Coordinates of N, CA, C and O and ligand atoms in Angstrom, one line a residue:
X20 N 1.5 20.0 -43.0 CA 1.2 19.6 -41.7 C 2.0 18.4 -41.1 O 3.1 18.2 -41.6
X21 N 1.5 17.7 -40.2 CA 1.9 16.7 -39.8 C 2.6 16.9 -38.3 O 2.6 16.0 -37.5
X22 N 3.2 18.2 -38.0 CA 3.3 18.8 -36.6 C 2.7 17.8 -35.6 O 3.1 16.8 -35.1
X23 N 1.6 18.4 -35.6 CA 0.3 18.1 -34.8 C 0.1 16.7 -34.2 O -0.4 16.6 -33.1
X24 N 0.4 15.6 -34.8 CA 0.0 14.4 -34.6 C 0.9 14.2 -33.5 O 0.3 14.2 -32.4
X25 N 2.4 14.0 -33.3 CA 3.0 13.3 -32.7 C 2.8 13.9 -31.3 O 3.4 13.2 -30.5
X26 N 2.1 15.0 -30.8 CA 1.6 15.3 -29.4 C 0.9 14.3 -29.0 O 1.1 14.1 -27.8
X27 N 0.2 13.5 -29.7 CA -1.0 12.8 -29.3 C -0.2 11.5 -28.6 O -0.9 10.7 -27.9
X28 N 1.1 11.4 -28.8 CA 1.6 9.7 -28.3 C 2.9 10.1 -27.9 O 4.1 9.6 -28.0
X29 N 2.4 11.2 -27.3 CA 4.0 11.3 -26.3 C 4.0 10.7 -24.8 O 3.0 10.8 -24.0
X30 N 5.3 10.1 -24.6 CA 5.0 9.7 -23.2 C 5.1 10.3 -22.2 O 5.9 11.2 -22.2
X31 N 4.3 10.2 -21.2 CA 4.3 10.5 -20.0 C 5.2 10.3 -18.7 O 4.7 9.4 -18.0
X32 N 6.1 10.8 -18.3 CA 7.5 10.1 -17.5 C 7.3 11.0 -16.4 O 7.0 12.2 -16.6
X33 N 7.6 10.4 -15.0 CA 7.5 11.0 -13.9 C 6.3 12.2 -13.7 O 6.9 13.1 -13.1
X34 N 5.3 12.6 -14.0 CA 4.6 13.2 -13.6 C 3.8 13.0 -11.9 O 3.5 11.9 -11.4
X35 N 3.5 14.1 -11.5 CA 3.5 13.9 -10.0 C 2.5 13.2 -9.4 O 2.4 13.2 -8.2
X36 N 1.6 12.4 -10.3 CA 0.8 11.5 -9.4 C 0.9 10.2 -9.9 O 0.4 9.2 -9.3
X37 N 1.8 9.9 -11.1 CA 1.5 8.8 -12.1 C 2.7 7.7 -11.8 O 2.4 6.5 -12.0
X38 N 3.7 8.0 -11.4 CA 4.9 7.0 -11.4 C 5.8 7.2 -10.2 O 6.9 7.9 -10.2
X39 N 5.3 6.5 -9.0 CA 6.4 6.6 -7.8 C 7.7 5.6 -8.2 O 7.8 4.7 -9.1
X40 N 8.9 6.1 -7.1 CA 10.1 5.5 -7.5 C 10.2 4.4 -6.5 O 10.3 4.4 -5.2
X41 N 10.2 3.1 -7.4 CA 10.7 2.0 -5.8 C 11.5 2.4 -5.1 O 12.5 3.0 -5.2
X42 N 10.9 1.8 -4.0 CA 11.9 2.3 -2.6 C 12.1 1.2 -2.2 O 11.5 0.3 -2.8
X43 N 13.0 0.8 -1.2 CA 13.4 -0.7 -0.5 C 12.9 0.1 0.6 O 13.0 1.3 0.8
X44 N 12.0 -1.0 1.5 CA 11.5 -0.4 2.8 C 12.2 -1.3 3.8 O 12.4 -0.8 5.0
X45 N 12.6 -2.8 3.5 CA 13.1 -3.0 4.9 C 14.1 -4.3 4.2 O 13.7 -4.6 3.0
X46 N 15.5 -4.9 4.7 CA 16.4 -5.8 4.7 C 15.4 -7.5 4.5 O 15.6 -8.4 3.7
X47 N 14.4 -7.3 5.7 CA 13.5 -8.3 5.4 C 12.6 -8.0 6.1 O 12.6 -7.0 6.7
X48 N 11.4 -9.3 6.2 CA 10.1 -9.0 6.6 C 9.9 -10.4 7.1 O 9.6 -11.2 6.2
X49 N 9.9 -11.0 8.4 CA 9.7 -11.9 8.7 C 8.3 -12.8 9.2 O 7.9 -12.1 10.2
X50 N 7.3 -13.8 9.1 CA 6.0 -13.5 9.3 C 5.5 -13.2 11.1 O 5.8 -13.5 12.2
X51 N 4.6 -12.3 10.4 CA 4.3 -11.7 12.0 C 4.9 -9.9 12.2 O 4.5 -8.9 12.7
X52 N 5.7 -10.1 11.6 CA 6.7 -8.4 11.5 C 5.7 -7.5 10.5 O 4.9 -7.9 9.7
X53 N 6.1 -6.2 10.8 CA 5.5 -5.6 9.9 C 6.4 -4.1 10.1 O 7.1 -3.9 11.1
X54 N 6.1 -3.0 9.1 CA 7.2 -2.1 9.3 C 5.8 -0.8 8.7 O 4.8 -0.9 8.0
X55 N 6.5 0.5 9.7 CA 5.8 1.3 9.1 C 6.8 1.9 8.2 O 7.9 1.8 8.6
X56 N 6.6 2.8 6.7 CA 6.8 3.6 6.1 C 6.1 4.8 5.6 O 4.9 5.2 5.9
X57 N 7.2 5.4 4.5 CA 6.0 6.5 3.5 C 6.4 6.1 2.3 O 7.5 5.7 1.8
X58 N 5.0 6.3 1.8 CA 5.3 6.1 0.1 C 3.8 6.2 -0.3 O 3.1 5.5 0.4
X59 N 3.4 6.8 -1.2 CA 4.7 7.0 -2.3 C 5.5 8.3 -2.2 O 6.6 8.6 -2.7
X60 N 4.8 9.2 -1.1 CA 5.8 10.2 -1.3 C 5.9 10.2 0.4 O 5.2 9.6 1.2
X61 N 7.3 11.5 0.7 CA 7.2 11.5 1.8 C 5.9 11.9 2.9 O 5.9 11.4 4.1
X62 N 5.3 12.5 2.7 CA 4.5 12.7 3.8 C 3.2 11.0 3.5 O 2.3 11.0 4.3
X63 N 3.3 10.4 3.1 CA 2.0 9.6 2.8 C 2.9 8.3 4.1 O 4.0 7.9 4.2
X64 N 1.8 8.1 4.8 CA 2.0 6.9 5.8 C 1.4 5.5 5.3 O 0.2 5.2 5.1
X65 N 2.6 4.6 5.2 CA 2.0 3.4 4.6 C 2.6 2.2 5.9 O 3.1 2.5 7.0
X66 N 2.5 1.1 5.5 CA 2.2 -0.3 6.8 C 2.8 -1.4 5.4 O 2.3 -1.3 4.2
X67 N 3.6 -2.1 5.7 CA 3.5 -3.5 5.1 C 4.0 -4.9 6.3 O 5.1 -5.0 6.9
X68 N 3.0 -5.8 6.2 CA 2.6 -6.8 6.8 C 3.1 -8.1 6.5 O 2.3 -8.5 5.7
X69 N 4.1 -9.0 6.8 CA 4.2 -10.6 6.9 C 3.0 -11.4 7.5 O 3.0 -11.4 8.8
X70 N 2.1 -12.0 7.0 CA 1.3 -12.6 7.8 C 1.3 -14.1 7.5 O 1.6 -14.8 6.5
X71 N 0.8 -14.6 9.2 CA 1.5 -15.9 9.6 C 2.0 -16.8 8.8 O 2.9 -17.6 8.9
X72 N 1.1 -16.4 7.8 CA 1.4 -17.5 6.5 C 2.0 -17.2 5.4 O 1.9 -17.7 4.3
X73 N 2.9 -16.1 5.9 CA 4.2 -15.6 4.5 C 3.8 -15.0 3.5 O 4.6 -14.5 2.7
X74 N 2.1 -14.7 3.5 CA 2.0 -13.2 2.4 C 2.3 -12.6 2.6 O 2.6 -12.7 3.8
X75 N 2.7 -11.3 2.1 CA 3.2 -10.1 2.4 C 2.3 -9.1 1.7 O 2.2 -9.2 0.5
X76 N 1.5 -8.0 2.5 CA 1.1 -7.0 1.8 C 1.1 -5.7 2.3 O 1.6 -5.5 3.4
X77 N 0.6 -5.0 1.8 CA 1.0 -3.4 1.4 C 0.0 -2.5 1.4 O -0.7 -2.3 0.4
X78 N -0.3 -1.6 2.7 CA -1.8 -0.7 2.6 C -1.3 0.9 2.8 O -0.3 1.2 3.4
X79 N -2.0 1.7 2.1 CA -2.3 3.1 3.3 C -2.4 2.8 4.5 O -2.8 1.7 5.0
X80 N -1.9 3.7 5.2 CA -1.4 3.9 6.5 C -2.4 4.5 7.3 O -2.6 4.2 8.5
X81 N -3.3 5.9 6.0 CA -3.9 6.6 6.4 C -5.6 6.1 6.6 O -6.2 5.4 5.8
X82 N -5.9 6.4 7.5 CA -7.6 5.4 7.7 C -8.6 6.1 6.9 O -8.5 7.4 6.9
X83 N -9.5 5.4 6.3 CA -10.1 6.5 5.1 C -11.3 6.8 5.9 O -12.2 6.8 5.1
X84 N -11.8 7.0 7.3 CA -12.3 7.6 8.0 C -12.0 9.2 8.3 O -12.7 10.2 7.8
X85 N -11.0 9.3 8.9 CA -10.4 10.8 9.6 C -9.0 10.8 9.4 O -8.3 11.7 9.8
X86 N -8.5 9.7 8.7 CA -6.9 10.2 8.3 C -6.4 9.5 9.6 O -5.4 9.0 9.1
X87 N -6.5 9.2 10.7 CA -5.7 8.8 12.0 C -5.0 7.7 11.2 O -5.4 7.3 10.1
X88 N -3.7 7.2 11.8 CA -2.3 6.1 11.5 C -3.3 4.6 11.9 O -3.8 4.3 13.0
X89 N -3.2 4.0 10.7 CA -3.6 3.0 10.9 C -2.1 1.9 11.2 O -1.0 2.1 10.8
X90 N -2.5 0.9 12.1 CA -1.4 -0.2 13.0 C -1.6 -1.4 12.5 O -2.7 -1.7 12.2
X91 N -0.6 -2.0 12.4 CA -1.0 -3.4 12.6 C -1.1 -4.0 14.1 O -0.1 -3.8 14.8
X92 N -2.2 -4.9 14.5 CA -2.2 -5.3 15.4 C -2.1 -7.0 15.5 O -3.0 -7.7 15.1
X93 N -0.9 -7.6 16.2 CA -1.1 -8.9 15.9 C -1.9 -9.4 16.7 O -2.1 -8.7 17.7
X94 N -2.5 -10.3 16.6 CA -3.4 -11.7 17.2 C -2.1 -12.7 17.8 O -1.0 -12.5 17.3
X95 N -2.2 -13.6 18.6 CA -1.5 -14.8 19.1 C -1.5 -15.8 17.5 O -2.6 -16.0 16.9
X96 N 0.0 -16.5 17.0 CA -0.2 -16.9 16.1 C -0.1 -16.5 14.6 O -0.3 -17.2 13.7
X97 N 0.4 -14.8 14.6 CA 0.8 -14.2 13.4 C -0.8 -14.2 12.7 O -0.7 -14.1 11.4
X98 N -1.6 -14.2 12.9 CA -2.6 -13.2 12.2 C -2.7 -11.8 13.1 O -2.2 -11.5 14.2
X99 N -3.5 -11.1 12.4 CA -3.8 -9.6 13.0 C -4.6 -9.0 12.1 O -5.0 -9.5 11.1
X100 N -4.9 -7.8 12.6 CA -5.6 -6.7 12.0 C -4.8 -5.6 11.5 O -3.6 -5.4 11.6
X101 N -5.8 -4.8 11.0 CA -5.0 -3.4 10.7 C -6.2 -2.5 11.3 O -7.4 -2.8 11.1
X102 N -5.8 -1.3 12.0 CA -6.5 -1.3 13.4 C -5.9 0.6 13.2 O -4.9 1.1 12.8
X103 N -7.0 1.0 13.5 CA -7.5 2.6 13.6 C -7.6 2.7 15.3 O -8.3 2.0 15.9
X104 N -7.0 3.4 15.8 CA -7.2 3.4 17.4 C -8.1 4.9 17.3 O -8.3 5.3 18.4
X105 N -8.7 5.6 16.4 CA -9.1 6.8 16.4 C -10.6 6.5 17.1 O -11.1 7.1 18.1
X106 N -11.3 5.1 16.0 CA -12.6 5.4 16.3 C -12.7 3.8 15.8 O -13.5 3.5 14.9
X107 N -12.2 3.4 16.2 CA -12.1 1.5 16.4 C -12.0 1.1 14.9 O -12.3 0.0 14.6
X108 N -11.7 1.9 14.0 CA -11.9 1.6 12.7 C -11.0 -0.1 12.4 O -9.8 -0.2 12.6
X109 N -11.6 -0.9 11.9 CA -10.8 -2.5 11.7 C -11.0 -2.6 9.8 O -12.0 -2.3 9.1
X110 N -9.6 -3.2 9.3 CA -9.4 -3.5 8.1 C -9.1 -4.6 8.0 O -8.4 -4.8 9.0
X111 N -9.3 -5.8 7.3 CA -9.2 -6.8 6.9 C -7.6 -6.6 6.6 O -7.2 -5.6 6.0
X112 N -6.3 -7.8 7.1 CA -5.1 -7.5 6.1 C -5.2 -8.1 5.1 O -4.4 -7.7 4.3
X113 N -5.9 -8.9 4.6 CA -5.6 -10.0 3.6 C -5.9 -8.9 2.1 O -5.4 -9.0 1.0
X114 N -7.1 -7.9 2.6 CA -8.2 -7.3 1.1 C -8.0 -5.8 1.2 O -8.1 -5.0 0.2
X115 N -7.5 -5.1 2.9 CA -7.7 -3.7 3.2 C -9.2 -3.5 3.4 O -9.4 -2.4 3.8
X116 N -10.3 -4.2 3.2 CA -11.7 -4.4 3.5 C -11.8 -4.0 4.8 O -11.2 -4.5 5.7
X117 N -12.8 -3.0 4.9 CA -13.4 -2.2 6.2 C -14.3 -3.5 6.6 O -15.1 -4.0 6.0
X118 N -13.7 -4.1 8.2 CA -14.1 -4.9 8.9 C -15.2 -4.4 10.3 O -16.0 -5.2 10.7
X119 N -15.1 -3.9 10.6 CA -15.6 -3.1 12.1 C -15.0 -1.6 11.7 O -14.1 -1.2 11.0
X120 N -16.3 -0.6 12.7 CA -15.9 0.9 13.1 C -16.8 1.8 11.7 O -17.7 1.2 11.0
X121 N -16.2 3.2 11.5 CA -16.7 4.1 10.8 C -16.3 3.8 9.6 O -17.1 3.6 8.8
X122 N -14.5 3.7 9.2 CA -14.2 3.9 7.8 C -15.2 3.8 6.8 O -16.2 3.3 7.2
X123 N -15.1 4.2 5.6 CA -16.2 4.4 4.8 C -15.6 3.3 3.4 O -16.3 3.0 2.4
X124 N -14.3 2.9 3.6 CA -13.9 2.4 2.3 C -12.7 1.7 2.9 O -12.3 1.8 4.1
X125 N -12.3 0.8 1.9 CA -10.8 -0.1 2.2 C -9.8 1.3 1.9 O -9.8 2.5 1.6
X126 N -9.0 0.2 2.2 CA -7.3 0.7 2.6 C -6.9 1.1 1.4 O -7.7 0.4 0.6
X127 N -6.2 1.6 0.7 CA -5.7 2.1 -0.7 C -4.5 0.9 -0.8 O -4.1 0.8 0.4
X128 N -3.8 0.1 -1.4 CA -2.7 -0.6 -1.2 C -1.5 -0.3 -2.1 O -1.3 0.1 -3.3
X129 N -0.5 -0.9 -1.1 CA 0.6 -0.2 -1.9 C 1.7 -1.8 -2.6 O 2.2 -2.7 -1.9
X130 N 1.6 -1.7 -3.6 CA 2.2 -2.9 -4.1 C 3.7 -3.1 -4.1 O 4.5 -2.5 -4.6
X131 N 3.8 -4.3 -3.3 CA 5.2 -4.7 -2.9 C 5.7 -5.7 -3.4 O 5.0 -6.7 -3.7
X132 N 7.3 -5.6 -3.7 CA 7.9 -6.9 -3.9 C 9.1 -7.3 -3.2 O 9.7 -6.6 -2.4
X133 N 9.5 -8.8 -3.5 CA 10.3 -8.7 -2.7 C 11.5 -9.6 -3.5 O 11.3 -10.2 -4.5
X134 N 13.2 -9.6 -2.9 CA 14.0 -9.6 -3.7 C 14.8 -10.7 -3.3 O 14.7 -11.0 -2.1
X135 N 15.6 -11.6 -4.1 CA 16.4 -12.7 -3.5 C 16.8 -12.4 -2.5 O 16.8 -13.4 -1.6
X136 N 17.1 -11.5 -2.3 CA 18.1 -11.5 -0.6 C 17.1 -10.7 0.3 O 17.4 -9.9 1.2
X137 N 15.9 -11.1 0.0 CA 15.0 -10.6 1.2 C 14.4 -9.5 1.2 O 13.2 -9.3 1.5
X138 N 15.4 -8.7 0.9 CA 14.3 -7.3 0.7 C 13.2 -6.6 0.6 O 13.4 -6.5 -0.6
X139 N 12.8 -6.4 0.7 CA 11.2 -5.9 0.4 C 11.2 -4.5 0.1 O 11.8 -3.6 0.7
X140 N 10.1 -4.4 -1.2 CA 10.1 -3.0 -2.1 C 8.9 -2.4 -2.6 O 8.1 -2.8 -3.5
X141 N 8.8 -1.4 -1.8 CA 7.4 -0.6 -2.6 C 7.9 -0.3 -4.0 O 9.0 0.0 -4.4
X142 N 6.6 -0.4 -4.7 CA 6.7 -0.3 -6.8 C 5.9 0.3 -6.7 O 6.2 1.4 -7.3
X143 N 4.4 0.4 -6.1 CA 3.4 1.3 -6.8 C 2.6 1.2 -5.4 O 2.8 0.7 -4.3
X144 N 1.4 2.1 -6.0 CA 0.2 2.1 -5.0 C -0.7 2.7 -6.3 O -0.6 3.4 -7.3
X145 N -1.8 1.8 -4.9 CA -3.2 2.0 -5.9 C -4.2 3.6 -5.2 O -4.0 4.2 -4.1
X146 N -4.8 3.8 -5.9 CA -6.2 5.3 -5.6 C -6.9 4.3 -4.7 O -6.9 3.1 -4.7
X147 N -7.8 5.5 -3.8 CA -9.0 4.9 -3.2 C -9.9 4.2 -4.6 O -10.4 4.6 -5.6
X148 N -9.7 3.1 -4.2 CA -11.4 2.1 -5.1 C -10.6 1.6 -6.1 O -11.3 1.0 -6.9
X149 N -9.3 1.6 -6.5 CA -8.5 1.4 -8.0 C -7.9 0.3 -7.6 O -7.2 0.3 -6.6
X150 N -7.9 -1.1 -8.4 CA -7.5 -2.1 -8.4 C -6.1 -2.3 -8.8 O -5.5 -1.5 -9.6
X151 N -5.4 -3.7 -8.3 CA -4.1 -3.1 -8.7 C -3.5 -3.5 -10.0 O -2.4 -3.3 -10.6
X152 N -4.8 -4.3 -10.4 CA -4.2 -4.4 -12.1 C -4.0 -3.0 -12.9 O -3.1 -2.6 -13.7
X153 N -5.5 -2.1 -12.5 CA -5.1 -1.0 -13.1 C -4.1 0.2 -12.4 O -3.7 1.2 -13.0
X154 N -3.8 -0.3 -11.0 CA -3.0 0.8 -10.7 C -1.7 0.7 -11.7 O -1.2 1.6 -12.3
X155 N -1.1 -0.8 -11.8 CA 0.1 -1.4 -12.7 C -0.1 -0.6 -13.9 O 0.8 0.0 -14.4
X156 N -1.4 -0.7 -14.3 CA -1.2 -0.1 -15.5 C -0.8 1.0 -16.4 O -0.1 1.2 -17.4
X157 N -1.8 1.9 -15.4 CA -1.1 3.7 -14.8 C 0.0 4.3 -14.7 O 0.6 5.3 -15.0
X158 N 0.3 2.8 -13.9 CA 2.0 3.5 -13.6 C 3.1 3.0 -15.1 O 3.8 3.7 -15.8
X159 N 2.8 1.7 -15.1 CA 3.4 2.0 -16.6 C 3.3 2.4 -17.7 O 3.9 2.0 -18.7
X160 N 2.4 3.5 -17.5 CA 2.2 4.6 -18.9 C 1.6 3.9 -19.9 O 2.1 3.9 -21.0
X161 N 0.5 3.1 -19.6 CA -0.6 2.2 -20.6 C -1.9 3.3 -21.0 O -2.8 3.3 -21.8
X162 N -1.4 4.3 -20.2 CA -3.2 4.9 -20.6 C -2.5 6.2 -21.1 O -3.2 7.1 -21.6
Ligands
FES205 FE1 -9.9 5.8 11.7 FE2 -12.0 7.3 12.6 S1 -10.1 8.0 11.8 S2 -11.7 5.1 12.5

């Protein structure tokens, strides 16, 4: 025997829900700017945000209400929202946290980085309700 065993610790590489490919989404991201894309795949609508105060982060696009395109909406001063025009749905940017409206859940988020020369790069996204320690995890073939 001995066949048998080595199935058990084979890795997992590109499979279609487990490992998106970074993408560069924009040259830069200045605070207050924000850009729409997709990712992880093409049809998926995602949003990433400079806020006033030089965080940078990374949501679904998609409102976990009815699916309508979620926006960022600035405030005077580089804060804002992330804003459902379907059915007033409002997300926190700082958490993706359902603030006002119907949504039933936060924003799924998409984990970004960013590169000496500015760049800015989707690496991953997280599941509805999945944190992004464990989304990191997932995607690096820990489980
Ligand atoms: Fe976004 Fe209803 S679809 S609030």
């Amino acid at each position: 025997g001995g066949i048998g065993v080595a199935a058990g610790v084979l890795h997992r590489h590109g499979d279609s829900e487990g490992t998106p490919e970074p993408k560069k989404i924009a040259d830069a991201l200045l605070p207050g700017e924000s850009i729409a894309f997709r990712y992880p795949g093409e049809a998926d609508r995602a949003v990433a945000v400079r806020l006033g105060d030089g965080t940078l982060v990374g949501y679904s696009a998609v409102c976990t209400h009815l699916a309508c395109a979620v926006l960022w909406r600035e405030d005077r001063g580089g804060e804002g929202e992330l804003y459902c025009p379907c059915h007033e749905g409002i997300f926190d940017p700082r958490t993706g946290e359902v603030t006002a409206g119907p949504p039933p859940r936060p924003l799924p988020k998409v984990l970004l980085i960013e590169e000496m020369d500015g760049s800015v790069w989707a690496i991953g996204a997280t599941r509805s309700g999945e944190g992004v320690q464990e989304a990191l995890c997932r995607q690096l073939g820990d489980d």
